[in-house]
Short mmCIF file of C-alpha atoms in Angstrom, two decimals:
data_model
loop_
_atom_site.label_atom_id
_atom_site.label_comp_id
_atom_site.label_asym_id
_atom_site.label_seq_id
_atom_site.Cartn_x
_atom_site.Cartn_y
_atom_site.Cartn_z
CA UNK A 1 -7.56 14.50 -51.04
CA UNK A 2 -8.78 14.65 -47.45
CA UNK A 3 -7.12 16.95 -45.03
CA UNK A 4 -6.28 16.42 -41.38
CA UNK A 5 -8.27 17.64 -38.40
CA UNK A 6 -6.27 18.42 -35.28
CA UNK A 7 -8.37 19.09 -32.30
CA UNK A 8 -6.79 20.97 -29.43
CA UNK A 9 -8.84 20.06 -26.38
CA UNK A 10 -9.00 19.75 -22.63
CA UNK A 11 -11.96 20.23 -20.37
CA UNK A 12 -10.11 22.78 -18.37
CA UNK A 13 -9.81 26.48 -19.06
CA UNK A 14 -6.53 28.31 -19.10
CA UNK A 15 -4.45 25.37 -20.11
CA UNK A 16 -3.24 27.07 -23.30
CA UNK A 17 -5.48 25.58 -25.94
CA UNK A 18 -5.91 28.78 -27.93
CA UNK A 19 -2.25 29.54 -27.68
CA UNK A 20 -1.18 26.09 -28.84
CA UNK A 21 -3.70 26.13 -31.64
CA UNK A 22 -2.79 29.63 -32.93
CA UNK A 23 0.96 29.01 -32.59
CA UNK A 24 0.83 25.81 -34.55
CA UNK A 25 -1.35 27.35 -37.28
CA UNK A 26 0.94 30.39 -37.64
CA UNK A 27 4.03 28.21 -37.65
CA UNK A 28 2.75 25.95 -40.39
CA UNK A 29 1.46 28.97 -42.31
CA UNK A 30 4.92 30.47 -42.22
CA UNK A 31 6.24 27.19 -43.48
CA UNK A 32 4.09 27.44 -46.60
CA UNK A 33 1.12 25.36 -45.61
CA UNK A 34 -2.44 26.61 -45.50
CA UNK A 35 -3.97 25.64 -42.21
CA UNK A 36 -7.45 26.84 -41.19
CA UNK A 37 -8.25 27.59 -37.58
CA UNK A 38 -11.78 26.82 -36.41
CA UNK A 39 -12.60 28.76 -33.25
CA UNK A 40 -15.14 26.59 -31.49
CA UNK A 41 -14.59 28.22 -28.15
CA UNK A 42 -17.37 30.67 -27.18
CA UNK A 43 -14.66 32.88 -25.59
CA UNK A 44 -13.53 33.50 -29.21
CA UNK A 45 -9.97 33.98 -28.17
CA UNK A 46 -8.70 33.12 -31.64
CA UNK A 47 -11.16 35.44 -33.30
CA UNK A 48 -10.09 38.24 -30.96
CA UNK A 49 -6.39 37.63 -31.90
CA UNK A 50 -7.25 37.61 -35.54
CA UNK A 51 -8.93 40.97 -35.06
CA UNK A 52 -5.70 42.61 -33.97
CA UNK A 53 -3.01 44.27 -36.05
CA UNK A 54 -1.07 41.22 -37.26
CA UNK A 55 -4.29 39.06 -37.74
CA UNK A 56 -2.28 35.87 -36.95
CA UNK A 57 -0.13 36.45 -40.01
CA UNK A 58 -3.07 35.88 -42.37
CA UNK A 59 -4.03 32.38 -41.20
CA UNK A 60 -7.56 31.60 -42.22
CA UNK A 61 -9.81 31.69 -39.18
CA UNK A 62 -13.42 30.52 -38.99
CA UNK A 63 -15.70 31.26 -36.00
CA UNK A 64 -18.05 28.45 -35.22
CA UNK A 65 -18.75 27.95 -31.53
CA UNK A 66 -22.01 26.08 -32.28
CA UNK A 67 -22.78 22.43 -32.29
CA UNK A 68 -22.00 22.52 -35.98
CA UNK A 69 -18.29 23.21 -35.42
CA UNK A 70 -17.26 19.61 -35.97
CA UNK A 71 -19.15 19.48 -39.23
CA UNK A 72 -17.58 22.70 -40.30
CA UNK A 73 -14.17 21.24 -39.68
CA UNK A 74 -15.11 18.04 -41.61
CA UNK A 75 -16.19 20.12 -44.60
CA UNK A 76 -12.95 22.05 -44.61
CA UNK A 77 -10.92 18.88 -44.21
CA UNK A 78 -12.80 17.28 -47.09
CA UNK A 79 -11.43 19.96 -49.40
CA UNK A 80 -7.93 19.00 -48.32
CA UNK A 81 -7.24 21.58 -45.61
CA UNK A 82 -5.23 21.15 -42.50
CA UNK A 83 -7.86 22.12 -39.89
CA UNK A 84 -7.01 23.08 -36.32
CA UNK A 85 -9.90 23.33 -33.89
CA UNK A 86 -9.73 25.34 -30.72
CA UNK A 87 -12.36 23.89 -28.33
CA UNK A 88 -14.22 25.18 -25.30
CA UNK A 89 -12.40 24.67 -22.01
CA UNK A 90 -15.29 22.75 -20.44
CA UNK A 91 -17.41 19.69 -21.23
CA UNK A 92 -19.93 20.47 -23.92
CA UNK A 93 -21.56 18.96 -26.91
CA UNK A 94 -19.32 21.14 -29.21
CA UNK A 95 -16.16 19.90 -27.44
CA UNK A 96 -17.18 16.23 -27.60
CA UNK A 97 -18.16 16.50 -31.24
CA UNK A 98 -14.91 18.15 -32.12
CA UNK A 99 -13.01 15.33 -30.31
CA UNK A 100 -15.00 12.80 -32.24
CA UNK A 101 -14.18 14.52 -35.56
CA UNK A 102 -10.42 14.65 -34.89
CA UNK A 103 -7.76 12.66 -36.68
CA UNK A 104 -5.42 13.85 -34.04
CA UNK A 105 -6.14 15.15 -30.51
CA UNK A 106 -3.60 17.42 -28.82
CA UNK A 107 -4.23 17.87 -25.16
CA UNK A 108 -2.40 20.81 -23.47
CA UNK A 109 -1.74 20.20 -19.85
CA UNK A 110 -0.16 22.46 -17.33
CA UNK A 111 2.08 20.77 -14.78
CA UNK A 112 -0.50 20.84 -12.07
CA UNK A 113 -2.67 18.06 -10.58
CA UNK A 114 -5.83 19.87 -11.47
CA UNK A 115 -4.90 20.00 -15.12
CA UNK A 116 -3.85 16.36 -15.04
CA UNK A 117 -7.32 15.46 -13.61
CA UNK A 118 -9.14 17.28 -16.37
CA UNK A 119 -6.77 15.94 -18.99
CA UNK A 120 -7.74 12.50 -17.89
CA UNK A 121 -11.44 13.42 -18.06
CA UNK A 122 -10.80 14.68 -21.59
CA UNK A 123 -9.04 11.52 -22.65
CA UNK A 124 -11.64 9.46 -20.86
CA UNK A 125 -14.31 10.86 -23.18
CA UNK A 126 -12.29 9.45 -26.08
CA UNK A 127 -12.46 6.02 -24.61
CA UNK A 128 -16.23 6.15 -24.95
CA UNK A 129 -16.23 6.76 -28.63
CA UNK A 130 -18.74 4.75 -30.60
CA UNK A 131 -17.45 1.50 -32.11
CA UNK A 132 -14.40 1.54 -29.86
CA UNK A 133 -12.70 3.91 -32.39
CA UNK A 134 -9.16 4.70 -31.28
CA UNK A 135 -7.68 8.14 -31.47
CA UNK A 136 -4.21 9.33 -32.22
CA UNK A 137 -3.49 11.53 -29.11
CA UNK A 138 -0.67 13.37 -27.62
CA UNK A 139 -0.40 15.51 -24.52
CA UNK A 140 1.79 18.52 -24.43
CA UNK A 141 3.02 20.26 -21.35
CA UNK A 142 2.25 24.01 -21.38
CA UNK A 143 3.21 26.99 -19.37
CA UNK A 144 6.01 25.08 -17.68
CA UNK A 145 8.73 26.63 -15.61
CA UNK A 146 11.85 25.55 -17.40
CA UNK A 147 13.72 22.70 -15.78
CA UNK A 148 11.36 22.80 -12.75
CA UNK A 149 11.05 19.79 -10.53
CA UNK A 150 7.22 19.93 -10.83
CA UNK A 151 7.30 19.86 -14.66
CA UNK A 152 9.66 16.92 -14.66
CA UNK A 153 7.62 15.18 -11.97
CA UNK A 154 4.37 15.49 -13.93
CA UNK A 155 6.03 14.42 -17.16
CA UNK A 156 7.62 11.40 -15.57
CA UNK A 157 4.33 10.38 -13.96
CA UNK A 158 2.33 10.71 -17.13
CA UNK A 159 4.87 8.81 -19.09
CA UNK A 160 5.12 6.06 -16.46
CA UNK A 161 1.34 5.83 -16.47
CA UNK A 162 1.47 5.08 -20.18
CA UNK A 163 0.09 8.44 -21.41
CA UNK A 164 1.59 9.71 -24.66
CA UNK A 165 3.44 13.02 -23.95
CA UNK A 166 5.27 15.09 -26.53
CA UNK A 167 8.92 15.56 -25.81
CA UNK A 168 8.70 19.26 -26.61
CA UNK A 169 6.83 21.62 -24.33
CA UNK A 170 5.72 25.17 -24.17
CA UNK A 171 7.70 26.96 -21.58
CA UNK A 172 6.01 29.95 -19.86
CA UNK A 173 7.42 32.96 -21.67
CA UNK A 174 6.46 36.59 -21.92
CA UNK A 175 6.88 36.28 -25.66
CA UNK A 176 3.31 34.80 -25.89
CA UNK A 177 1.30 37.54 -24.27
CA UNK A 178 3.49 40.18 -25.89
CA UNK A 179 2.95 38.74 -29.34
CA UNK A 180 -0.75 38.63 -28.59
CA UNK A 181 -0.76 42.40 -28.23
CA UNK A 182 -0.25 42.55 -31.99
CA UNK A 183 -2.53 39.60 -32.70
CA UNK A 184 0.53 37.50 -33.40
CA UNK A 185 2.42 34.52 -32.09
CA UNK A 186 6.13 34.39 -31.19
CA UNK A 187 6.86 32.84 -34.61
CA UNK A 188 5.75 36.02 -36.32
CA UNK A 189 7.53 38.38 -33.92
CA UNK A 190 10.84 36.56 -33.48
CA UNK A 191 11.24 33.61 -35.73
CA UNK A 192 14.55 32.59 -34.09
CA UNK A 193 13.52 33.34 -30.48
CA UNK A 194 13.31 30.60 -27.89
CA UNK A 195 9.51 30.53 -27.88
CA UNK A 196 9.46 30.21 -31.66
CA UNK A 197 11.99 27.50 -31.57
CA UNK A 198 9.84 25.59 -29.05
CA UNK A 199 6.80 25.94 -31.24
CA UNK A 200 8.86 24.68 -34.17
CA UNK A 201 9.99 21.70 -32.20
CA UNK A 202 6.45 20.83 -31.21
CA UNK A 203 5.24 21.28 -34.78
CA UNK A 204 8.09 19.10 -36.12
CA UNK A 205 7.20 16.41 -33.51
CA UNK A 206 3.63 16.50 -34.60
CA UNK A 207 4.67 16.22 -38.24
CA UNK A 208 6.61 13.11 -37.40
CA UNK A 209 3.60 11.56 -35.59
CA UNK A 210 1.12 12.50 -38.32
CA UNK A 211 3.57 11.43 -41.06
CA UNK A 212 3.99 8.05 -39.36
CA UNK A 213 0.25 7.73 -39.15
CA UNK A 214 -0.22 8.60 -42.87
CA UNK A 215 2.60 6.26 -43.77
CA UNK A 216 0.91 3.51 -41.86
CA UNK A 217 -2.50 4.23 -43.37
CA UNK B 1 21.52 17.58 -6.35
CA UNK B 2 18.75 16.19 -4.19
CA UNK B 3 15.33 15.99 -5.73
CA UNK B 4 12.22 16.85 -3.85
CA UNK B 5 9.91 13.92 -3.17
CA UNK B 6 6.50 14.84 -4.51
CA UNK B 7 3.18 13.05 -4.21
CA UNK B 8 1.56 11.66 -7.35
CA UNK B 9 -0.56 13.93 -9.57
CA UNK B 10 -2.77 11.09 -10.73
CA UNK B 11 -5.04 10.11 -7.86
CA UNK B 12 -5.37 6.42 -7.00
CA UNK B 13 -9.10 6.72 -7.72
CA UNK B 14 -8.24 7.62 -11.32
CA UNK B 15 -6.08 4.51 -12.04
CA UNK B 16 -8.91 2.70 -13.82
CA UNK B 17 -9.63 5.81 -15.91
CA UNK B 18 -5.92 5.94 -16.86
CA UNK B 19 -6.07 2.28 -17.93
CA UNK B 20 -9.17 2.99 -20.04
CA UNK B 21 -7.55 6.10 -21.53
CA UNK B 22 -4.30 4.35 -22.32
CA UNK B 23 -6.30 1.61 -24.06
CA UNK B 24 -8.27 4.08 -26.04
CA UNK B 25 -5.46 6.35 -27.21
CA UNK B 26 -2.73 3.94 -28.16
CA UNK B 27 -2.05 3.87 -31.89
CA UNK B 28 -1.99 0.13 -32.15
CA UNK B 29 -5.40 -1.29 -32.77
CA UNK B 30 -4.42 -4.69 -31.29
CA UNK B 31 -3.10 -3.45 -28.00
CA UNK B 32 -5.11 -3.35 -24.83
CA UNK B 33 -4.51 -1.18 -21.87
CA UNK B 34 -0.76 -1.53 -21.83
CA UNK B 35 1.61 1.36 -21.17
CA UNK B 36 1.19 3.73 -24.01
CA UNK B 37 4.78 5.00 -23.89
CA UNK B 38 6.01 1.46 -24.25
CA UNK B 39 3.47 0.88 -27.04
CA UNK B 40 4.21 4.09 -28.84
CA UNK B 41 7.92 4.15 -28.41
CA UNK B 42 8.20 0.47 -29.42
CA UNK B 43 5.81 0.87 -32.28
CA UNK B 44 7.66 4.00 -33.52
CA UNK B 45 11.04 2.30 -33.08
CA UNK B 46 9.82 -0.80 -35.00
CA UNK B 47 8.27 1.41 -37.61
CA UNK B 48 11.49 3.26 -38.09
CA UNK B 49 13.70 0.21 -37.93
CA UNK B 50 11.56 -1.57 -40.44
CA UNK B 51 11.09 1.29 -42.86
CA UNK B 52 14.22 3.36 -42.46
CA UNK B 53 17.13 1.02 -42.20
CA UNK B 54 20.49 2.48 -43.18
CA UNK B 55 21.45 1.66 -46.78
CA UNK B 56 18.48 -0.69 -47.47
CA UNK B 57 17.05 0.40 -50.75
CA UNK B 58 14.75 -2.60 -51.06
CA UNK B 59 12.26 -1.51 -48.48
CA UNK B 60 9.39 0.38 -49.93
CA UNK B 61 8.49 3.59 -48.07
CA UNK B 62 5.75 6.08 -48.60
CA UNK B 63 6.95 9.35 -50.11
CA UNK B 64 5.54 11.15 -47.20
CA UNK B 65 7.52 9.14 -44.74
CA UNK B 66 10.67 9.46 -46.83
CA UNK B 67 10.25 13.20 -46.97
CA UNK B 68 9.65 13.39 -43.26
CA UNK B 69 12.66 11.34 -42.35
CA UNK B 70 14.83 13.24 -44.82
CA UNK B 71 13.58 16.54 -43.39
CA UNK B 72 14.38 15.34 -39.90
CA UNK B 73 17.88 14.40 -40.96
CA UNK B 74 18.43 17.90 -42.43
CA UNK B 75 17.08 19.49 -39.21
CA UNK B 76 19.39 17.32 -37.19
CA UNK B 77 22.36 18.31 -39.38
CA UNK B 78 21.41 21.96 -38.83
CA UNK B 79 21.31 21.53 -35.12
CA UNK B 80 24.77 19.98 -35.09
CA UNK B 81 26.19 22.70 -37.38
CA UNK B 82 24.76 25.52 -35.24
CA UNK B 83 26.03 24.02 -32.04
CA UNK B 84 29.43 23.30 -33.61
CA UNK B 85 29.67 26.96 -34.47
CA UNK B 86 28.65 27.93 -30.98
CA UNK B 87 31.19 25.54 -29.61
CA UNK B 88 33.93 27.10 -31.77
CA UNK B 89 33.01 30.54 -30.40
CA UNK B 90 33.07 29.11 -26.86
CA UNK B 91 36.47 27.59 -27.60
CA UNK B 92 37.82 31.11 -28.10
CA UNK B 93 37.48 31.77 -24.35
CA UNK B 94 41.07 32.15 -23.12
CA UNK B 95 40.36 30.49 -19.68
CA UNK B 96 40.51 26.65 -19.93
CA UNK B 97 37.79 26.11 -17.29
CA UNK B 98 35.40 28.53 -18.98
CA UNK B 99 36.30 27.04 -22.35
CA UNK B 100 35.57 23.38 -21.29
CA UNK B 101 32.44 24.33 -19.30
CA UNK B 102 31.08 26.25 -22.22
CA UNK B 103 31.64 23.50 -24.70
CA UNK B 104 30.04 20.92 -22.31
CA UNK B 105 26.98 23.09 -21.98
CA UNK B 106 26.71 23.51 -25.74
CA UNK B 107 27.06 19.74 -26.28
CA UNK B 108 24.38 19.10 -23.68
CA UNK B 109 22.08 21.61 -25.37
CA UNK B 110 22.72 19.94 -28.73
CA UNK B 111 21.90 16.50 -27.41
CA UNK B 112 18.67 17.81 -25.82
CA UNK B 113 17.64 19.33 -29.13
CA UNK B 114 18.52 16.08 -31.02
CA UNK B 115 16.71 13.83 -28.55
CA UNK B 116 13.64 16.22 -28.88
CA UNK B 117 13.82 15.91 -32.64
CA UNK B 118 14.09 12.14 -32.59
CA UNK B 119 11.56 11.83 -29.69
CA UNK B 120 14.08 10.07 -27.53
CA UNK B 121 13.64 10.71 -23.83
CA UNK B 122 16.27 13.04 -22.69
CA UNK B 123 17.76 12.17 -19.35
CA UNK B 124 19.75 15.24 -18.31
CA UNK B 125 21.75 13.59 -15.51
CA UNK B 126 22.76 10.59 -17.59
CA UNK B 127 23.63 12.73 -20.62
CA UNK B 128 25.59 15.06 -18.45
CA UNK B 129 27.67 12.15 -17.12
CA UNK B 130 28.21 11.03 -20.74
CA UNK B 131 29.37 14.45 -21.86
CA UNK B 132 31.66 14.82 -18.82
CA UNK B 133 33.07 11.38 -19.65
CA UNK B 134 33.71 12.29 -23.28
CA UNK B 135 35.23 15.65 -22.45
CA UNK B 136 37.19 13.94 -19.66
CA UNK B 137 38.64 11.57 -22.19
CA UNK B 138 39.46 14.43 -24.46
CA UNK B 139 40.81 16.51 -21.64
CA UNK B 140 44.57 15.97 -22.44
CA UNK B 141 43.98 17.23 -25.95
CA UNK B 142 41.60 19.93 -24.83
CA UNK B 143 43.88 21.12 -22.00
CA UNK B 144 46.84 21.07 -24.36
CA UNK B 145 44.88 23.24 -26.74
CA UNK B 146 43.69 25.44 -23.89
CA UNK B 147 47.25 25.75 -22.53
CA UNK B 148 48.56 26.62 -25.95
CA UNK B 149 45.82 29.16 -26.25
CA UNK B 150 46.71 30.67 -22.85
CA UNK B 151 50.41 30.77 -23.72
CA UNK B 152 49.39 32.27 -26.99
CA UNK B 153 47.86 35.14 -25.19
CA UNK B 154 51.06 35.78 -23.30
CA UNK B 155 53.50 35.24 -26.21
CA UNK B 156 52.65 37.85 -28.87
CA UNK B 157 53.77 35.91 -31.98
CA UNK B 158 51.33 32.98 -32.02
CA UNK B 159 48.66 35.03 -30.28
CA UNK B 160 45.79 33.79 -32.40
CA UNK B 161 47.14 30.28 -33.14
CA UNK B 162 46.28 28.89 -29.73
CA UNK B 163 42.84 30.37 -29.83
CA UNK B 164 42.25 28.88 -33.32
CA UNK B 165 43.35 25.45 -32.18
CA UNK B 166 41.07 25.64 -29.23
CA UNK B 167 38.09 26.76 -31.29
CA UNK B 168 38.71 24.17 -33.98
CA UNK B 169 38.97 21.39 -31.41
CA UNK B 170 35.76 22.42 -29.71
CA UNK B 171 33.89 22.55 -33.00
CA UNK B 172 35.31 19.23 -34.11
CA UNK B 173 34.41 17.47 -30.81
CA UNK B 174 30.92 18.92 -30.81
CA UNK B 175 30.22 17.91 -34.45
CA UNK B 176 31.61 14.48 -33.96
CA UNK B 177 29.47 13.83 -30.93
CA UNK B 178 26.44 15.27 -32.79
CA UNK B 179 27.05 13.02 -35.78
CA UNK B 180 27.47 9.93 -33.57
CA UNK B 181 24.14 10.68 -31.81
CA UNK B 182 22.33 11.31 -35.09
CA UNK B 183 23.45 7.94 -36.40
CA UNK B 184 22.51 6.37 -33.07
CA UNK B 185 19.02 7.98 -33.12
CA UNK B 186 18.56 7.06 -36.77
CA UNK B 187 19.12 3.43 -35.77
CA UNK B 188 16.96 3.86 -32.65
CA UNK B 189 19.80 3.06 -30.30
CA UNK B 190 19.30 4.29 -26.71
CA UNK B 191 20.72 7.68 -25.60
CA UNK B 192 24.09 7.50 -23.86
#
């Protein structure tokens, strides 16, 4: 059985890649799955979280910020694991290789024109994949101000342009940095809290997309 | 509410890049650079309508997909139940205006959650109009219940009867709307 590689990527720093990757991994871990996080970001944010008290709830974390990160993920996926890769927030060989290795690319984007620009650059690199290989991609709005005009404006514009955007989004909440103090995510601290519910909604949406892909395969 | 007019986030110089990206990321191998939301939503809708028709046992589905849709249905039911309970609690408010506003807000919240679950675009203004319309239609009944509940507070004997009627009505309306929307989403009918 071959597992799935989810690459969380965008060529811009501070967009929430590590947060999205860790939150999804912890959520699925709590739901009884066994995801593995590959920290391919030289900032090692995931590794630092895993080094704190709650250690991301026991999610398996592998540090590989080298050019071999994509191969590491492929090896793990070959053994049937669900692999989530946190990539560097800039254009690099590692980031491009991890994009190429992905079964699914999740692109966090803050509701800001600068993030949108870099998101397009990130997705643009997918259009240059060898053999014209297509990727299953979704963008997810992160760090949004709830019900703000700018968040709705960016969402509407991305959707109108034909870019695939998840319905769920990660609202900017103190629950994230607070949970990080313990090396946790909101799902571990307050399973029924609003942040955890948003993470659950995003994970469920991804399950539907990935399930549809597997059903079609 | 007037909405600010904001300039576009995608620069005109990036239009070609967007087209290339859309062509590269759509799930359909045969599509070119068409709008991905159209492609994805249509594809998903067709996929669902062809693989999850109501009461059609002849269509073969993968077990994964069956499990996934069943799980989604369970989650949807849970959302409706939770919001029905909340609506019942809101229905206990003795003031009719507070009572109705509370129930409307809970129904809106429920529909937003359901549309998120089913990946249907949630249009707040349109949905709000829909909810106001439904509650407006139910207003005579709701107001009657609310009035009874208010009288109930004054008259000591049926003190809790009015509140109970109001709470039950709120829960029933919320659950009924939820079930209707779930069925609608399962059949991929548009929101509202």
